[in-house]
mmCIF file of C-alpha atoms and ligand atoms in Angstrom:
data_model
loop_
_atom_site.group_PDB
_atom_site.id
_atom_site.type_symbol
_atom_site.label_atom_id
_atom_site.label_comp_id
_atom_site.label_asym_id
_atom_site.label_seq_id
_atom_site.Cartn_x
_atom_site.Cartn_y
_atom_site.Cartn_z
ATOM 1 C CA MET A 1 10.949 -2.592 -11.434
ATOM 2 C CA ASP A 2 7.795 -4.651 -11.159
ATOM 3 C CA THR A 3 8.331 -8.264 -12.162
ATOM 4 C CA ARG A 4 5.224 -8.197 -14.333
ATOM 5 C CA VAL A 5 6.947 -5.840 -16.790
ATOM 6 C CA ARG A 6 8.343 -8.221 -19.382
ATOM 7 C CA PRO A 7 9.075 -8.286 -23.092
ATOM 8 C CA ASP A 8 6.206 -9.928 -24.918
ATOM 9 C CA THR A 9 5.699 -10.212 -28.658
ATOM 10 C CA SER A 10 1.921 -9.993 -28.182
ATOM 11 C CA ILE A 11 2.239 -6.392 -26.968
ATOM 12 C CA PRO A 12 0.446 -4.097 -29.452
ATOM 13 C CA PHE A 13 2.827 -1.731 -31.233
ATOM 14 C CA TYR A 14 2.928 1.729 -29.716
ATOM 15 C CA GLN A 15 5.258 4.530 -30.796
ATOM 16 C CA PRO A 16 5.865 6.735 -27.735
ATOM 17 C CA ALA A 17 5.951 10.507 -28.033
ATOM 18 C CA GLY A 18 7.620 11.311 -24.717
ATOM 19 C CA ASN A 19 7.719 9.877 -21.214
ATOM 20 C CA GLU A 20 4.150 8.554 -21.220
ATOM 21 C CA VAL A 21 5.167 4.896 -20.818
ATOM 22 C CA THR A 22 7.172 5.652 -17.665
ATOM 23 C CA LEU A 23 4.452 7.944 -16.368
ATOM 24 C CA PHE A 24 1.832 5.236 -16.820
ATOM 25 C CA GLU A 25 4.012 2.661 -15.046
ATOM 26 C CA HIS A 26 4.531 4.990 -12.094
ATOM 27 C CA ALA A 27 0.852 5.906 -11.920
ATOM 28 C CA TRP A 28 -0.073 2.208 -11.935
ATOM 29 C CA ALA A 29 2.551 1.269 -9.322
ATOM 30 C CA ASN A 30 1.330 4.119 -7.099
ATOM 31 C CA ARG A 31 -2.349 3.208 -7.595
ATOM 32 C CA LEU A 32 -3.216 6.497 -9.231
ATOM 33 C CA PRO A 33 -5.896 6.825 -11.915
ATOM 34 C CA LEU A 34 -4.965 8.352 -15.273
ATOM 35 C CA LEU A 35 -6.756 10.776 -17.595
ATOM 36 C CA VAL A 36 -5.519 10.733 -21.193
ATOM 37 C CA LYS A 37 -6.523 13.878 -23.068
ATOM 38 C CA GLY A 38 -6.232 14.571 -26.777
ATOM 39 C CA PRO A 39 -7.913 14.679 -30.181
ATOM 40 C CA THR A 40 -9.306 11.587 -31.870
ATOM 41 C CA GLY A 41 -6.968 9.119 -33.544
ATOM 42 C CA VAL A 42 -3.683 10.137 -31.900
ATOM 43 C CA GLY A 43 -3.044 6.812 -30.168
ATOM 44 C CA LYS A 44 -4.760 7.109 -26.766
ATOM 45 C CA THR A 45 -6.529 3.750 -27.021
ATOM 46 C CA ARG A 46 -3.481 2.053 -28.531
ATOM 47 C CA PHE A 47 -1.344 3.420 -25.697
ATOM 48 C CA VAL A 48 -3.640 1.940 -23.046
ATOM 49 C CA ALA A 49 -3.763 -1.432 -24.853
ATOM 50 C CA HIS A 50 0.032 -1.392 -25.104
ATOM 51 C CA MET A 51 0.446 -0.582 -21.409
ATOM 52 C CA ALA A 52 -2.044 -3.241 -20.286
ATOM 53 C CA ALA A 53 -0.177 -5.893 -22.293
ATOM 54 C CA ARG A 54 3.195 -4.601 -21.126
ATOM 55 C CA LEU A 55 2.134 -4.818 -17.489
ATOM 56 C CA GLY A 56 0.421 -8.171 -18.026
ATOM 57 C CA LEU A 57 -2.961 -6.827 -16.893
ATOM 58 C CA PRO A 58 -6.418 -7.658 -18.234
ATOM 59 C CA LEU A 59 -7.987 -4.692 -20.024
ATOM 60 C CA PHE A 60 -11.690 -3.806 -19.947
ATOM 61 C CA THR A 61 -12.503 -1.086 -22.473
ATOM 62 C CA VAL A 62 -15.798 0.782 -22.443
ATOM 63 C CA ALA A 63 -16.692 3.070 -25.362
ATOM 64 C CA CYS A 64 -18.793 5.640 -23.529
ATOM 65 C CA HIS A 65 -21.956 7.055 -25.118
ATOM 66 C CA ASP A 66 -24.725 9.322 -23.951
ATOM 67 C CA ASP A 67 -26.952 6.464 -22.783
ATOM 68 C CA LEU A 68 -24.223 4.782 -20.725
ATOM 69 C CA THR A 69 -25.273 4.545 -17.076
ATOM 70 C CA ALA A 70 -23.589 3.490 -13.848
ATOM 71 C CA ALA A 71 -25.403 0.143 -14.133
ATOM 72 C CA ASP A 72 -23.741 -0.471 -17.537
ATOM 73 C CA LEU A 73 -20.385 -0.128 -15.783
ATOM 74 C CA VAL A 74 -21.157 -1.890 -12.517
ATOM 75 C CA GLY A 75 -23.581 -4.621 -13.575
ATOM 76 C CA ARG A 76 -27.205 -5.595 -13.281
ATOM 77 C CA HIS A 77 -29.557 -8.415 -12.426
ATOM 78 C CA LEU A 78 -30.595 -10.419 -15.462
ATOM 79 C CA ILE A 79 -33.568 -12.737 -15.614
ATOM 80 C CA GLY A 80 -33.109 -16.168 -17.160
ATOM 81 C CA ASP A 81 -34.709 -19.610 -16.568
ATOM 82 C CA GLY A 82 -37.008 -18.102 -13.932
ATOM 83 C CA GLU A 83 -34.002 -16.991 -11.921
ATOM 84 C CA THR A 84 -32.459 -13.603 -11.334
ATOM 85 C CA ILE A 85 -28.713 -13.664 -11.809
ATOM 86 C CA TRP A 86 -26.296 -10.859 -11.029
ATOM 87 C CA CYS A 87 -24.015 -10.038 -13.969
ATOM 88 C CA ASP A 88 -20.867 -7.943 -13.372
ATOM 89 C CA GLY A 89 -20.283 -4.986 -15.674
ATOM 90 C CA PRO A 90 -16.815 -4.199 -17.096
ATOM 91 C CA LEU A 91 -15.816 -1.881 -14.236
ATOM 92 C CA THR A 92 -16.676 -4.506 -11.621
ATOM 93 C CA ARG A 93 -14.839 -7.199 -13.581
ATOM 94 C CA ALA A 94 -11.746 -4.985 -13.759
ATOM 95 C CA VAL A 95 -11.905 -4.401 -9.999
ATOM 96 C CA ARG A 96 -12.430 -8.090 -9.166
ATOM 97 C CA GLN A 97 -9.618 -9.203 -11.508
ATOM 98 C CA GLY A 98 -7.210 -6.376 -10.668
ATOM 99 C CA GLY A 99 -7.021 -5.133 -14.255
ATOM 100 C CA ILE A 100 -7.294 -1.868 -16.150
ATOM 101 C CA CYS A 101 -10.689 -0.324 -16.830
ATOM 102 C CA TYR A 102 -10.471 2.116 -19.749
ATOM 103 C CA LEU A 103 -13.415 4.491 -20.135
ATOM 104 C CA ASP A 104 -13.034 5.900 -23.634
ATOM 105 C CA GLU A 105 -14.602 9.368 -24.179
ATOM 106 C CA VAL A 106 -15.858 9.440 -20.623
ATOM 107 C CA VAL A 107 -17.668 12.803 -20.876
ATOM 108 C CA GLU A 108 -20.191 11.147 -23.167
ATOM 109 C CA ALA A 109 -21.446 8.959 -20.306
ATOM 110 C CA ARG A 110 -24.414 9.842 -18.089
ATOM 111 C CA LYS A 111 -23.656 11.894 -15.019
ATOM 112 C CA ASP A 112 -24.647 9.087 -12.630
ATOM 113 C CA THR A 113 -21.432 7.297 -13.612
ATOM 114 C CA THR A 114 -19.461 9.733 -11.419
ATOM 115 C CA VAL A 115 -21.031 8.004 -8.402
ATOM 116 C CA VAL A 116 -19.010 4.885 -9.174
ATOM 117 C CA ILE A 117 -15.969 6.593 -10.699
ATOM 118 C CA HIS A 118 -15.203 8.951 -7.804
ATOM 119 C CA PRO A 119 -14.730 6.444 -4.959
ATOM 120 C CA LEU A 120 -12.511 4.317 -7.226
ATOM 121 C CA ALA A 121 -10.453 7.316 -8.327
ATOM 122 C CA ASP A 122 -9.380 8.613 -4.925
ATOM 123 C CA ASP A 123 -7.684 7.130 -1.867
ATOM 124 C CA ARG A 124 -10.647 4.925 -1.048
ATOM 125 C CA ARG A 125 -10.339 2.764 -4.187
ATOM 126 C CA ILE A 126 -13.677 1.152 -3.476
ATOM 127 C CA LEU A 127 -16.614 0.157 -5.637
ATOM 128 C CA PRO A 128 -19.912 0.145 -3.780
ATOM 129 C CA ILE A 129 -22.456 -2.072 -5.553
ATOM 130 C CA ASP A 130 -25.817 -0.913 -4.215
ATOM 131 C CA ARG A 131 -27.807 -3.649 -5.924
ATOM 132 C CA THR A 132 -25.898 -6.509 -4.256
ATOM 133 C CA GLY A 133 -24.944 -4.694 -1.072
ATOM 134 C CA GLU A 134 -21.243 -5.394 -1.722
ATOM 135 C CA THR A 135 -18.389 -2.948 -1.432
ATOM 136 C CA LEU A 136 -15.361 -4.098 -3.376
ATOM 137 C CA GLU A 137 -11.883 -2.891 -2.483
ATOM 138 C CA ALA A 138 -9.760 -2.509 -5.592
ATOM 139 C CA PRO A 139 -6.673 -4.763 -5.489
ATOM 140 C CA PRO A 140 -3.214 -3.251 -6.237
ATOM 141 C CA GLY A 141 -3.341 -4.243 -9.920
ATOM 142 C CA PHE A 142 -6.533 -2.290 -10.611
ATOM 143 C CA MET A 143 -6.209 0.992 -12.490
ATOM 144 C CA LEU A 144 -8.852 3.353 -13.810
ATOM 145 C CA VAL A 145 -7.962 5.111 -17.074
ATOM 146 C CA MET A 146 -10.229 7.565 -18.883
ATOM 147 C CA SER A 147 -9.817 9.403 -22.158
ATOM 148 C CA TYR A 148 -11.347 12.616 -23.253
ATOM 149 C CA ASN A 149 -11.093 15.008 -26.146
ATOM 150 C CA PRO A 150 -11.026 18.576 -24.769
ATOM 151 C CA GLY A 151 -11.314 20.203 -28.203
ATOM 152 C CA TYR A 152 -14.561 18.461 -28.958
ATOM 153 C CA GLN A 153 -16.574 19.048 -25.814
ATOM 154 C CA ASN A 154 -19.239 21.646 -25.400
ATOM 155 C CA PHE A 155 -19.598 23.542 -22.156
ATOM 156 C CA LEU A 156 -22.156 21.165 -20.682
ATOM 157 C CA LYS A 157 -20.100 18.118 -21.490
ATOM 158 C CA GLY A 158 -16.778 19.281 -20.022
ATOM 159 C CA LEU A 159 -15.286 17.173 -17.246
ATOM 160 C CA LYS A 160 -16.151 18.470 -13.786
ATOM 161 C CA PRO A 161 -13.192 19.683 -11.691
ATOM 162 C CA SER A 162 -14.202 17.242 -8.949
ATOM 163 C CA THR A 163 -13.656 14.416 -11.441
ATOM 164 C CA ARG A 164 -10.537 15.653 -13.236
ATOM 165 C CA GLN A 165 -8.807 16.508 -9.970
ATOM 166 C CA ARG A 166 -8.875 12.859 -8.983
ATOM 167 C CA PHE A 167 -6.678 11.887 -11.945
ATOM 168 C CA VAL A 168 -3.081 12.179 -13.048
ATOM 169 C CA SER A 169 -3.400 13.705 -16.530
ATOM 170 C CA ILE A 170 -1.446 13.488 -19.724
ATOM 171 C CA THR A 171 -2.049 15.282 -23.026
ATOM 172 C CA PHE A 172 -1.587 13.573 -26.379
ATOM 173 C CA ASP A 173 -1.052 15.549 -29.558
ATOM 174 C CA PHE A 174 -0.218 14.756 -33.182
ATOM 175 C CA PRO A 175 3.217 13.113 -33.251
ATOM 176 C CA PRO A 176 6.259 14.823 -34.770
ATOM 177 C CA ALA A 177 6.897 13.937 -38.430
ATOM 178 C CA ASP A 178 9.523 11.229 -37.911
ATOM 179 C CA ARG A 179 7.395 9.432 -35.291
ATOM 180 C CA GLU A 180 4.230 9.656 -37.370
ATOM 181 C CA ALA A 181 6.132 8.190 -40.335
ATOM 182 C CA ALA A 182 7.361 5.349 -38.111
ATOM 183 C CA ILE A 183 3.744 4.678 -37.053
ATOM 184 C CA LEU A 184 2.582 4.517 -40.698
ATOM 185 C CA GLN A 185 5.456 2.213 -41.656
ATOM 186 C CA SER A 186 4.634 -0.135 -38.811
ATOM 187 C CA GLU A 187 0.824 0.011 -39.005
ATOM 188 C CA ALA A 188 0.489 -0.221 -42.797
ATOM 189 C CA ALA A 189 3.781 -1.896 -43.755
ATOM 190 C CA CYS A 190 4.313 0.975 -46.159
ATOM 191 C CA PRO A 191 7.619 2.138 -47.666
ATOM 192 C CA ARG A 192 9.376 5.078 -46.008
ATOM 193 C CA MET A 193 8.852 7.323 -49.042
ATOM 194 C CA LEU A 194 5.065 6.861 -48.943
ATOM 195 C CA ALA A 195 4.984 7.340 -45.165
ATOM 196 C CA THR A 196 6.873 10.627 -45.573
ATOM 197 C CA GLN A 197 4.446 11.817 -48.264
ATOM 198 C CA LEU A 198 1.391 11.000 -46.152
ATOM 199 C CA VAL A 199 2.873 12.629 -43.074
ATOM 200 C CA SER A 200 3.557 15.730 -45.134
ATOM 201 C CA ILE A 201 -0.094 15.736 -46.303
ATOM 202 C CA GLY A 202 -1.201 15.427 -42.690
ATOM 203 C CA ARG A 203 0.997 18.284 -41.565
ATOM 204 C CA ASN A 204 -0.029 20.534 -44.444
ATOM 205 C CA LEU A 205 -3.725 19.847 -43.833
ATOM 206 C CA ARG A 206 -3.317 20.534 -40.105
ATOM 207 C CA ALA A 207 -1.609 23.834 -40.942
ATOM 208 C CA LEU A 208 -4.447 25.095 -43.205
ATOM 209 C CA LYS A 209 -5.770 28.173 -41.467
ATOM 210 C CA ASP A 210 -8.724 29.303 -43.559
ATOM 211 C CA VAL A 211 -10.394 25.915 -43.896
ATOM 212 C CA ASP A 212 -13.114 25.251 -41.363
ATOM 213 C CA LEU A 213 -12.736 21.704 -40.039
ATOM 214 C CA GLU A 214 -14.296 20.268 -36.905
ATOM 215 C CA GLU A 215 -11.089 18.381 -36.152
ATOM 216 C CA ALA A 216 -7.660 18.033 -37.724
ATOM 217 C CA VAL A 217 -6.670 14.932 -39.673
ATOM 218 C CA SER A 218 -5.726 12.114 -37.305
ATOM 219 C CA THR A 219 -2.882 9.643 -37.512
ATOM 220 C CA ARG A 220 -5.613 6.995 -37.776
ATOM 221 C CA LEU A 221 -6.812 8.401 -41.120
ATOM 222 C CA LEU A 222 -3.250 8.543 -42.448
ATOM 223 C CA VAL A 223 -2.871 4.862 -41.502
ATOM 224 C CA TYR A 224 -6.058 4.079 -43.451
ATOM 225 C CA ALA A 225 -4.741 5.904 -46.523
ATOM 226 C CA ALA A 226 -1.410 4.087 -46.272
ATOM 227 C CA ARG A 227 -3.167 0.713 -46.108
ATOM 228 C CA LEU A 228 -5.299 1.450 -49.163
ATOM 229 C CA ILE A 229 -2.275 2.574 -51.163
ATOM 230 C CA VAL A 230 -0.214 -0.456 -50.097
ATOM 231 C CA ALA A 231 -3.168 -2.599 -51.220
ATOM 232 C CA GLY A 232 -2.854 -1.054 -54.703
ATOM 233 C CA LEU A 233 -5.255 1.897 -54.754
ATOM 234 C CA ASP A 234 -4.197 5.074 -56.525
ATOM 235 C CA PRO A 235 -2.667 7.393 -53.847
ATOM 236 C CA VAL A 236 -4.882 10.389 -54.690
ATOM 237 C CA ASP A 237 -8.048 8.248 -54.655
ATOM 238 C CA ALA A 238 -6.939 6.615 -51.410
ATOM 239 C CA CYS A 239 -6.365 9.994 -49.736
ATOM 240 C CA ARG A 240 -9.710 11.290 -50.922
ATOM 241 C CA ALA A 241 -11.544 8.276 -49.472
ATOM 242 C CA ALA A 242 -9.517 7.759 -46.304
ATOM 243 C CA VAL A 243 -8.571 11.314 -45.370
ATOM 244 C CA VAL A 244 -10.439 14.106 -47.140
ATOM 245 C CA GLU A 245 -13.993 12.719 -47.176
ATOM 246 C CA GLY A 246 -13.658 11.855 -43.498
ATOM 247 C CA LEU A 247 -12.826 15.446 -42.617
ATOM 248 C CA SER A 248 -15.610 17.371 -44.339
ATOM 249 C CA ASP A 249 -18.840 17.099 -46.335
ATOM 250 C CA ASP A 250 -18.491 20.599 -47.797
ATOM 251 C CA PRO A 251 -17.462 20.411 -51.510
ATOM 252 C CA GLU A 252 -15.479 23.671 -51.288
ATOM 253 C CA VAL A 253 -13.542 22.399 -48.314
ATOM 254 C CA THR A 254 -12.870 18.972 -49.817
ATOM 255 C CA THR A 255 -11.650 20.633 -53.035
ATOM 256 C CA ALA A 256 -9.203 22.749 -51.016
ATOM 257 C CA LEU A 257 -7.982 19.681 -49.119
ATOM 258 C CA MET A 258 -7.596 17.665 -52.335
ATOM 259 C CA GLU A 259 -5.295 20.365 -53.726
ATOM 260 C CA VAL A 260 -2.851 19.603 -50.930
ATOM 261 C CA VAL A 261 -3.105 15.876 -51.670
ATOM 262 C CA SER A 262 -2.647 16.256 -55.444
ATOM 263 C CA ALA A 263 0.319 18.612 -55.044
ATOM 264 C CA THR A 264 2.084 16.083 -52.799
ATOM 265 C CA PHE A 265 1.740 13.321 -55.388
ATOM 266 C CA GLY A 266 2.749 15.677 -58.243
ATOM 267 C CA ARG A 267 -0.697 15.702 -59.929
HETATM 268 P P1 ADP B 301 -7.515 7.472 -30.100
HETATM 269 O O1 ADP B 301 -7.815 6.493 -29.013
HETATM 270 O O2 ADP B 301 -6.595 8.584 -29.655
HETATM 271 O O3 ADP B 301 -8.739 7.986 -30.797
HETATM 272 P P2 ADP B 301 -6.240 5.203 -31.372
HETATM 273 O O4 ADP B 301 -5.373 4.767 -30.251
HETATM 274 O O5 ADP B 301 -7.454 4.376 -31.652
HETATM 275 O O6 ADP B 301 -6.672 6.739 -31.213
HETATM 276 O O7 ADP B 301 -5.313 5.318 -32.675
HETATM 277 C C1 ADP B 301 -5.844 5.175 -33.975
HETATM 278 C C2 ADP B 301 -4.892 4.405 -34.832
HETATM 279 O O8 ADP B 301 -3.764 5.237 -35.145
HETATM 280 C C3 ADP B 301 -4.324 3.161 -34.157
HETATM 281 O O9 ADP B 301 -5.125 2.032 -34.417
HETATM 282 C C4 ADP B 301 -2.955 3.037 -34.788
HETATM 283 O O10 ADP B 301 -3.046 2.407 -36.054
HETATM 284 C C5 ADP B 301 -2.554 4.481 -35.062
HETATM 285 N N1 ADP B 301 -1.726 5.146 -34.052
HETATM 286 C C6 ADP B 301 -1.897 6.440 -33.635
HETATM 287 N N2 ADP B 301 -0.923 6.776 -32.771
HETATM 288 C C7 ADP B 301 -0.137 5.686 -32.632
HETATM 289 C C8 ADP B 301 1.073 5.414 -31.873
HETATM 290 N N3 ADP B 301 1.638 6.358 -31.101
HETATM 291 N N4 ADP B 301 1.631 4.193 -31.980
HETATM 292 C C9 ADP B 301 1.066 3.244 -32.769
HETATM 293 N N5 ADP B 301 -0.051 3.433 -33.503
HETATM 294 C C10 ADP B 301 -0.643 4.634 -33.437
#
């Protein structure tokens, strides 16, 4: 066991679903990059934050978007006081410090980012910085982690095989009922009874077959509802605002979803 793995009260709460904690530790110890797949709001980001804290590693998180370029990751020259100064981007900082670089929703990023991701994600573990002429070798602590949501990508935005085949992959899904209830109790300090009701709403909404939703209700939205209810909001109103309105703009759909909510709270 690595000596950096230690109990620490500052570790963000994470409710595991399976062997992902062990898998992450082995991937890190063996200097392998990790791809975390799954729908939004199922705990991918929380998992990475938990693991970084658990391993005592600095974490550099990048929320990828369609304008994100390799230079945003690696760094750029900035002009100030008549001087040009090189400024490391988050990927370079993670490499220099031997930490975790987490690229959230990586398929959103521009394609030129693969130029810097690929050499760091295979045996070479190097980061060539063209602008400064440096080539950094990643220290043992460095780990590249990326997330992506397979259900939400269109054909053009799918991950290329040459990228995904450089990563150890793990799929996240909605947690089983007892684990999701434990997450709500911990994240919203809500009573068990309320957690069970909200989990049941989540499961019933996810099971609706004839309602057209872009994505199923996430654990994140159930946590929001729990927090609003714990703060004193009426449960039906809280679920409408935190869960139902976030899932659809179509009045027919939201009415159908609200029926599930109302039935759960006996309205
Ligand atoms: P993702 O990165 O998959 O979109 P997040 O990690 O941001 O999702 O999770 C959203 C929220 O849901 C978290 O802030 C946390 O409150 C809660 N959550 C979801 N899954 C878990 C889990 N397994 N353990 C603890 N909290 C979780």
